[in-house]
Coordinates of C-alpha atoms and ligand atoms in Angstrom, one line a residue:
M265 CA 92.5 309.4 -52.1
G266 CA 89.2 311.5 -50.5
I267 CA 86.2 308.6 -49.5
Y268 CA 85.1 306.9 -52.5
T269 CA 81.2 307.3 -52.9
F270 CA 80.0 305.9 -56.5
D271 CA 79.8 309.1 -58.7
P272 CA 78.8 307.3 -62.4
S273 CA 79.7 311.2 -64.2
Y274 CA 82.7 311.4 -66.0
Q275 CA 83.9 314.2 -64.1
Y276 CA 84.1 312.1 -61.6
A277 CA 86.8 309.7 -63.0
L278 CA 88.8 312.5 -63.8
Q279 CA 88.4 313.4 -60.1
L280 CA 89.5 310.4 -58.8
D281 CA 92.7 310.6 -61.3
K282 CA 94.1 313.6 -60.0
E283 CA 93.5 313.0 -55.9
D284 CA 95.4 310.1 -56.6
E285 CA 98.9 310.4 -55.2
L286 CA 100.2 307.1 -57.7
A287 CA 99.3 308.6 -60.5
S288 CA 102.9 309.7 -61.8
F289 CA 103.7 306.4 -62.0
R290 CA 102.3 306.1 -65.2
D291 CA 104.8 308.1 -67.1
E292 CA 107.0 305.2 -65.7
F293 CA 105.9 302.8 -68.7
Y294 CA 105.1 302.5 -72.3
V295 CA 101.8 302.8 -72.5
K296 CA 100.3 302.7 -76.4
E297 CA 98.5 305.8 -77.6
G298 CA 95.0 305.3 -77.7
T299 CA 94.9 301.8 -76.3
I300 CA 93.4 301.0 -73.0
Y301 CA 95.4 297.9 -72.0
L302 CA 93.9 295.7 -69.1
D303 CA 96.1 292.5 -69.3
G304 CA 99.0 293.5 -67.1
N305 CA 97.5 290.7 -65.0
S306 CA 98.4 288.7 -67.7
L307 CA 101.3 290.6 -69.1
G308 CA 102.8 293.4 -67.2
L309 CA 103.8 296.7 -69.8
L310 CA 107.6 297.7 -70.3
S311 CA 108.3 300.1 -67.8
K312 CA 111.3 302.3 -69.0
R313 CA 113.3 301.7 -66.0
A314 CA 112.8 297.8 -66.8
E315 CA 114.5 298.8 -70.1
A316 CA 117.5 300.3 -68.9
S317 CA 118.4 298.0 -66.7
L318 CA 118.4 295.5 -69.6
L319 CA 120.3 297.3 -71.1
Q320 CA 122.9 298.0 -68.5
I321 CA 123.1 293.7 -68.5
L322 CA 123.9 293.8 -72.0
D323 CA 126.5 296.6 -71.4
S324 CA 128.4 294.9 -69.2
W325 CA 128.6 292.2 -71.2
K326 CA 129.8 294.5 -73.8
Q327 CA 132.4 296.2 -71.4
F328 CA 133.3 292.8 -69.8
G329 CA 132.5 289.8 -71.4
I330 CA 133.1 287.0 -69.2
D331 CA 133.9 289.1 -66.0
G332 CA 130.9 290.8 -66.2
W333 CA 129.6 287.7 -63.6
T334 CA 131.4 289.7 -61.2
K335 CA 132.1 293.1 -62.6
G336 CA 129.7 295.9 -63.3
E337 CA 127.1 297.6 -61.4
H338 CA 125.2 294.0 -60.9
P339 CA 127.3 291.1 -61.1
W340 CA 125.7 288.6 -62.4
F341 CA 126.8 285.6 -60.3
Y342 CA 124.8 286.9 -57.4
L343 CA 121.6 288.6 -59.1
S344 CA 119.5 286.1 -58.8
E345 CA 119.6 286.0 -55.2
R346 CA 119.9 289.6 -55.2
L347 CA 116.5 290.3 -56.7
G348 CA 115.4 287.5 -54.6
D349 CA 116.2 290.4 -51.8
L350 CA 114.0 292.5 -53.4
I351 CA 110.6 290.5 -53.9
A352 CA 111.4 289.2 -50.4
P353 CA 108.9 292.3 -49.1
L354 CA 106.3 291.7 -51.4
I355 CA 105.6 288.8 -50.1
G356 CA 106.5 289.3 -45.8
A357 CA 109.5 286.5 -46.5
E358 CA 112.8 287.2 -45.6
A359 CA 115.2 288.1 -48.3
N360 CA 117.6 284.5 -47.9
E361 CA 114.4 282.3 -48.0
V362 CA 113.6 284.2 -51.8
V363 CA 115.4 283.8 -55.2
V364 CA 114.6 284.3 -58.4
S365 CA 114.9 281.5 -60.6
G366 CA 113.6 279.2 -63.5
S367 CA 110.0 279.1 -64.6
T368 CA 106.9 278.9 -62.3
T369 CA 106.5 275.1 -64.3
V370 CA 110.2 274.2 -63.1
N371 CA 109.8 275.6 -59.7
L372 CA 106.3 274.1 -59.0
H373 CA 108.4 270.4 -60.1
Q374 CA 111.6 271.4 -57.8
L375 CA 109.3 272.1 -54.7
V376 CA 107.5 268.9 -55.0
S377 CA 110.6 266.8 -55.7
T378 CA 111.6 268.0 -52.6
F379 CA 108.8 268.1 -50.7
Y380 CA 106.2 265.0 -51.9
E381 CA 108.0 262.4 -49.8
P382 CA 105.2 260.4 -49.2
E383 CA 105.6 257.4 -46.6
G384 CA 103.0 254.6 -45.2
T385 CA 100.0 255.9 -46.1
R386 CA 100.1 258.8 -46.6
T387 CA 101.0 259.5 -50.4
K388 CA 98.6 261.8 -51.7
I389 CA 99.1 265.4 -53.3
L390 CA 96.0 268.0 -52.4
A391 CA 95.0 270.4 -55.1
D392 CA 91.8 272.2 -56.3
E393 CA 89.8 271.7 -59.9
L394 CA 90.1 274.9 -60.6
T395 CA 93.6 275.8 -60.6
F396 CA 95.8 276.3 -63.8
P397 CA 96.7 273.5 -65.9
T398 CA 100.5 273.6 -66.0
D399 CA 99.8 272.8 -61.8
I400 CA 98.0 269.9 -62.2
Y401 CA 99.9 268.9 -65.3
A402 CA 103.4 269.2 -63.1
L403 CA 102.0 267.7 -60.0
Q404 CA 100.6 264.4 -62.0
S405 CA 104.6 264.4 -63.7
Q406 CA 105.2 264.0 -59.8
V407 CA 103.3 261.7 -58.8
K408 CA 103.5 259.2 -61.8
L409 CA 107.4 259.7 -61.1
K410 CA 107.2 258.7 -57.4
G411 CA 105.3 255.3 -58.8
Y412 CA 101.5 256.7 -58.2
D413 CA 98.5 256.7 -60.1
P414 CA 97.6 260.2 -60.4
D415 CA 93.9 259.4 -61.0
E416 CA 93.7 258.2 -57.4
H417 CA 96.8 259.8 -55.3
L418 CA 96.1 263.6 -56.7
V419 CA 93.2 264.7 -55.4
Q420 CA 91.2 268.0 -56.3
V421 CA 89.2 269.7 -53.8
K422 CA 85.7 270.6 -56.2
S423 CA 84.1 273.9 -56.6
R424 CA 80.5 274.4 -55.4
D425 CA 79.9 277.0 -57.7
G426 CA 82.8 276.7 -60.6
R427 CA 84.4 279.9 -59.7
T428 CA 85.6 279.7 -56.3
L429 CA 86.6 277.2 -54.0
N430 CA 85.6 277.0 -50.1
E431 CA 88.2 276.7 -47.2
E432 CA 85.8 274.3 -45.6
D433 CA 86.0 272.0 -48.6
I434 CA 89.6 272.2 -48.6
I435 CA 90.5 271.7 -45.1
S436 CA 87.9 268.6 -45.2
A437 CA 89.7 267.3 -47.7
M438 CA 93.2 267.5 -45.6
T439 CA 92.8 263.5 -44.7
E440 CA 95.8 261.4 -43.2
N441 CA 96.5 260.2 -46.5
I442 CA 97.7 263.5 -47.9
A443 CA 101.4 264.1 -47.3
L444 CA 101.5 267.7 -49.3
I445 CA 99.2 270.0 -50.3
V446 CA 99.5 272.9 -53.3
L447 CA 97.0 275.7 -54.1
P448 CA 96.6 278.6 -56.0
S449 CA 97.0 281.9 -54.1
V450 CA 94.7 283.1 -56.4
L451 CA 92.5 281.7 -58.5
Y452 CA 93.2 282.4 -61.7
R453 CA 89.7 282.8 -63.3
S454 CA 87.8 284.4 -60.4
G455 CA 90.6 286.3 -59.1
Q456 CA 89.3 284.9 -55.7
I457 CA 91.7 285.2 -52.9
L458 CA 92.1 281.7 -50.9
D459 CA 92.6 282.4 -47.2
M460 CA 96.9 280.8 -47.0
K461 CA 96.8 281.6 -43.0
R462 CA 94.1 279.4 -42.1
L463 CA 95.0 276.9 -44.8
T464 CA 98.0 276.8 -43.7
E465 CA 97.1 276.4 -39.9
E466 CA 95.0 274.0 -40.6
A467 CA 97.8 271.7 -42.7
H468 CA 99.9 271.7 -40.0
K469 CA 97.6 270.6 -37.4
R470 CA 97.4 267.8 -39.6
G471 CA 101.0 267.2 -40.1
I472 CA 100.4 267.9 -44.0
L473 CA 103.1 270.0 -45.9
I474 CA 101.6 273.1 -47.9
G475 CA 103.0 275.2 -51.0
F476 CA 101.7 278.2 -52.7
D477 CA 101.6 279.2 -56.6
L478 CA 101.6 283.2 -56.1
C479 CA 101.5 284.1 -60.1
H480 CA 98.1 285.7 -59.4
S481 CA 98.7 287.6 -56.3
I482 CA 102.6 288.5 -56.4
G483 CA 102.7 292.0 -56.7
S484 CA 98.9 292.7 -56.4
I485 CA 98.3 291.7 -53.0
P486 CA 100.5 291.8 -49.6
H487 CA 101.8 288.3 -48.2
Q488 CA 102.6 287.3 -44.9
F489 CA 104.7 284.4 -45.2
T490 CA 106.7 284.7 -42.0
E491 CA 104.0 285.2 -39.8
W492 CA 101.7 282.6 -41.6
D493 CA 104.7 279.5 -41.5
V494 CA 103.7 278.5 -45.4
D495 CA 106.2 275.7 -46.2
F496 CA 107.1 277.1 -49.9
A497 CA 105.6 279.5 -53.1
F498 CA 106.8 279.9 -56.4
W499 CA 105.3 282.5 -59.1
C500 CA 105.9 283.6 -62.4
N501 CA 107.8 287.6 -62.4
Y502 CA 105.7 288.8 -66.1
K503 CA 102.4 289.6 -64.2
Y504 CA 101.8 292.2 -62.0
L505 CA 105.6 292.7 -61.6
N506 CA 106.4 293.4 -65.2
G507 CA 109.5 291.4 -65.3
G508 CA 108.8 291.2 -69.3
P509 CA 107.4 288.0 -71.6
G510 CA 109.3 284.9 -70.5
S511 CA 110.7 286.5 -67.1
V512 CA 113.0 284.4 -65.0
A513 CA 110.6 283.3 -62.2
G514 CA 110.9 283.2 -58.5
L515 CA 110.7 280.7 -55.0
Y516 CA 110.3 280.3 -51.5
V517 CA 111.4 277.9 -49.0
N518 CA 110.4 278.7 -45.2
K519 CA 113.7 278.8 -43.3
K520 CA 113.4 275.9 -41.6
H521 CA 113.1 273.7 -44.2
F522 CA 117.5 274.9 -45.3
H523 CA 118.3 271.1 -43.8
R524 CA 117.0 269.7 -46.9
T525 CA 118.6 269.5 -49.9
P526 CA 116.7 270.8 -52.9
G527 CA 114.8 267.6 -55.3
L528 CA 116.3 268.6 -58.5
T529 CA 120.1 270.2 -57.9
G530 CA 122.4 271.4 -60.3
W531 CA 126.0 273.5 -60.1
F532 CA 124.3 276.8 -59.5
S533 CA 122.5 274.7 -56.2
S534 CA 126.1 274.6 -54.8
N535 CA 127.3 277.6 -51.6
K536 CA 128.5 280.4 -54.0
D537 CA 132.4 280.2 -52.4
K538 CA 132.9 276.4 -53.1
Q539 CA 130.9 276.6 -56.8
F540 CA 134.3 277.3 -58.6
D541 CA 135.9 274.2 -56.4
M542 CA 134.2 272.6 -58.9
E543 CA 134.3 268.9 -57.0
H544 CA 131.8 266.1 -57.6
T545 CA 130.5 266.3 -54.4
L546 CA 127.9 269.0 -53.8
T547 CA 127.9 271.6 -51.1
P548 CA 124.3 273.3 -51.2
A549 CA 123.6 277.0 -50.1
D550 CA 122.3 276.9 -46.9
D551 CA 119.1 278.9 -47.8
A552 CA 116.6 279.2 -51.0
G553 CA 119.4 280.1 -53.1
A554 CA 120.2 276.2 -53.5
Y555 CA 117.0 275.6 -55.2
Q556 CA 118.6 277.0 -58.3
M557 CA 119.6 274.4 -60.7
G558 CA 121.8 275.9 -63.9
T559 CA 122.9 279.4 -65.0
P560 CA 120.4 281.8 -65.1
H561 CA 119.1 283.6 -67.9
L562 CA 120.4 286.7 -67.2
L563 CA 118.3 288.4 -70.2
S564 CA 114.9 287.1 -69.0
L565 CA 116.3 288.1 -65.2
A566 CA 117.9 292.5 -66.0
P567 CA 114.5 293.6 -66.5
L568 CA 113.4 293.2 -63.1
I569 CA 116.0 295.2 -61.3
G570 CA 114.4 298.4 -63.1
S571 CA 110.5 296.9 -62.2
L572 CA 111.4 296.4 -58.6
E573 CA 112.8 299.6 -57.9
I574 CA 109.6 300.9 -59.4
F575 CA 107.7 298.0 -56.5
K576 CA 109.4 299.7 -53.6
E577 CA 108.9 303.3 -54.3
A578 CA 105.2 302.9 -55.0
G579 CA 104.7 300.8 -52.1
L580 CA 102.4 297.4 -52.4
D581 CA 100.1 298.6 -49.8
R582 CA 99.3 301.9 -51.5
L583 CA 99.3 299.6 -54.8
R584 CA 96.9 297.3 -53.3
Q585 CA 94.5 300.1 -51.9
K586 CA 94.3 301.8 -55.7
S587 CA 94.3 298.6 -57.1
L588 CA 90.6 298.0 -54.6
S589 CA 90.1 301.5 -55.6
M590 CA 90.0 301.4 -59.0
T591 CA 88.4 297.5 -59.0
Q592 CA 85.4 299.1 -57.2
Y593 CA 84.8 301.5 -59.5
M594 CA 84.7 299.3 -62.4
M595 CA 81.9 297.1 -60.4
D596 CA 80.2 300.2 -59.8
L597 CA 79.8 301.3 -63.1
I598 CA 78.9 298.1 -64.5
A599 CA 76.6 297.4 -62.2
H600 CA 75.2 301.1 -63.2
E601 CA 75.8 300.9 -67.3
L602 CA 74.8 297.3 -68.4
K603 CA 72.0 296.6 -66.8
D604 CA 69.9 293.6 -68.2
M605 CA 72.6 292.7 -70.7
D606 CA 73.3 289.2 -68.8
F607 CA 76.7 290.5 -67.4
T608 CA 77.3 288.5 -64.7
I609 CA 80.6 289.5 -61.6
G610 CA 82.4 285.9 -61.1
N611 CA 84.8 287.1 -59.0
P612 CA 84.3 287.9 -55.0
L613 CA 82.8 291.2 -53.7
E614 CA 84.4 291.7 -50.6
D615 CA 87.7 293.3 -50.6
D616 CA 89.7 290.6 -48.5
R617 CA 88.5 288.2 -51.5
R618 CA 88.9 289.9 -54.2
T619 CA 92.8 290.1 -56.7
G620 CA 93.7 293.0 -59.4
H621 CA 91.4 292.1 -61.7
I622 CA 87.1 292.1 -62.8
Y623 CA 85.9 288.7 -64.0
L624 CA 83.6 289.7 -65.9
E625 CA 80.9 286.5 -67.2
H626 CA 78.8 286.3 -70.5
Q627 CA 77.3 283.8 -73.3
E628 CA 79.2 286.0 -75.8
A629 CA 82.4 286.4 -73.9
A630 CA 84.8 285.3 -76.4
R631 CA 83.5 287.7 -79.3
I632 CA 82.9 290.5 -76.8
C633 CA 86.7 290.4 -75.7
K634 CA 87.1 290.3 -79.8
A635 CA 85.1 293.5 -80.3
L636 CA 86.7 295.5 -77.2
K637 CA 90.1 294.6 -79.1
E638 CA 89.1 296.3 -81.9
N639 CA 87.8 299.5 -79.8
N640 CA 91.3 299.3 -78.5
V641 CA 90.4 297.7 -75.2
I642 CA 92.8 294.8 -74.4
P643 CA 91.2 292.5 -71.9
D644 CA 91.5 288.6 -71.9
F645 CA 89.1 285.7 -72.7
R646 CA 88.8 282.7 -70.3
A647 CA 87.3 279.7 -71.1
P648 CA 84.1 278.8 -71.1
N649 CA 82.7 282.3 -70.8
G650 CA 84.8 285.1 -68.7
I651 CA 86.2 288.2 -69.7
R652 CA 88.8 289.6 -67.3
L653 CA 89.8 293.1 -66.7
A654 CA 92.6 294.1 -64.6
P655 CA 93.0 297.8 -64.4
I656 CA 96.9 298.0 -63.0
A657 CA 97.3 300.6 -59.9
L658 CA 100.8 301.1 -61.6
Y659 CA 99.2 302.6 -65.1
N660 CA 95.8 302.5 -65.5
T661 CA 93.6 305.3 -64.6
F662 CA 90.5 306.0 -63.4
E663 CA 89.2 307.8 -66.9
E664 CA 90.5 304.4 -68.8
V665 CA 88.5 302.1 -66.5
W666 CA 84.9 304.4 -67.1
N667 CA 85.0 304.7 -70.8
T668 CA 85.8 300.9 -70.8
V669 CA 82.6 300.9 -69.5
Q670 CA 81.4 303.4 -72.0
I671 CA 83.0 301.0 -74.8
L672 CA 81.2 297.6 -73.4
K673 CA 77.6 299.6 -73.0
K674 CA 78.6 300.8 -76.6
I675 CA 79.8 297.2 -78.4
M676 CA 76.3 295.6 -76.8
V677 CA 73.8 297.9 -77.1
E678 CA 74.9 298.2 -80.6
E679 CA 75.8 294.4 -81.0
Q680 CA 79.3 294.9 -82.7
Y681 CA 80.5 291.3 -80.9
K682 CA 77.8 289.5 -83.3
K683 CA 80.5 290.4 -86.5
F684 CA 82.9 287.8 -84.5
E685 CA 82.8 284.3 -84.2
N686 CA 82.4 283.3 -80.3
T687 CA 85.4 280.5 -80.1
R688 CA 89.0 281.6 -78.2
D689 CA 91.9 282.4 -81.0
V690 CA 94.9 280.2 -80.0
V691 CA 96.7 282.4 -77.5
A692 CA 93.4 283.7 -75.9
Ligands
LIG18 C1 100.6 282.2 -65.6 C2 100.7 281.5 -64.7 C3 101.3 280.3 -64.5 C4 102.5 280.0 -65.8 O1 103.6 279.0 -65.6 P1 104.7 279.5 -66.2 O2 105.3 278.4 -66.1 O3 105.3 280.6 -66.3 O4 103.8 279.5 -67.9 C5 101.2 278.9 -63.7 N1 100.3 279.4 -62.6 C6 99.3 280.2 -62.9 C7 98.5 280.2 -61.4 C8 99.4 281.2 -63.4 O5 98.7 282.4 -63.7

């Protein structure tokens, strides 16, 4: 891509698409004709390769029955580990530190039940007040299971502006009674990227373990977990990684912790050669594989095989560069076209602080989202007043970004949003 200088013309959008070396990946996806899909940060679109790999797993069931566990192109018994190998480069980890298993929430429970070891006066978990609710619900129950009161033992760092967190505030909250820290890599509303390297370093200086929820960063930005020495992480695979609705999730455990026994074990925690000895004494796998519990959900794993192939070919660094260009372009167009319409850009502006979506705030956000949908633009609404717009590097175009801002302008000028109630739908 040439050097980017903002130009509001439609011609310029077309030129950016022409110069885009990743443009051909759009053809890999089922993009609905006439619709601009900007919600790939909530549910990534289906690719033809993900569809093919799902059919491949169905076919091995058809062909082999029970022997599908060890036969066919992708033997089921080893698939969770193999997919972990493919995800590891996306977070800068080693292959055996990553496994695909469970769901985000289940993996959070698994990891916290392993790494939260309250002792003496070090009994609290540190989180934040802007994180995704499931993380807080899970942490509250983990605190309760250890016999403590979450009101006192789950500490939530406050935000100064209601959108972002300040690393200084998080570090100040790393006091002597904190046993464990669990934070998002990226805040799901504002898209702010936390400085995981710095936070990990500061936590370790104080003898505190730290893990991250990567739901909004995996497949969107690079991570260097080996270098940063993060203790553990977990994420879903259905957002940027396009693994499909309810796709099996992922987790990372730093190899320095491989001697630990997971908090929640099952027979899939076993060393693979021992598993079918059927003994009542568990011999856990000596890597992240030990953090699995039961039989993997093969049909919800299968699409990831094809999807991760695409990531390997496209390259995360190139995807990140394109994503930064698309979001910068969108912000520039918004500033140029939607002046004096009471919009506020709620995401951080610096490249190293923002992820793959724009967080546009407006008093009427809920009904502006409904008007966008009526115009075949798919955003999502996040209470209380945010519109998230995610141009995805693998399948969205600069032309779509340009069109979206024009449609948004028309909705505002014609007051189309007034036809709708300013409340969210059941699923927003
Ligand atoms: C999407 C998301 C989740 C979802 O958790 P599930 O267990 O997959 O339902 C959790 N945390 C964050 C930060 C998310 O963005």
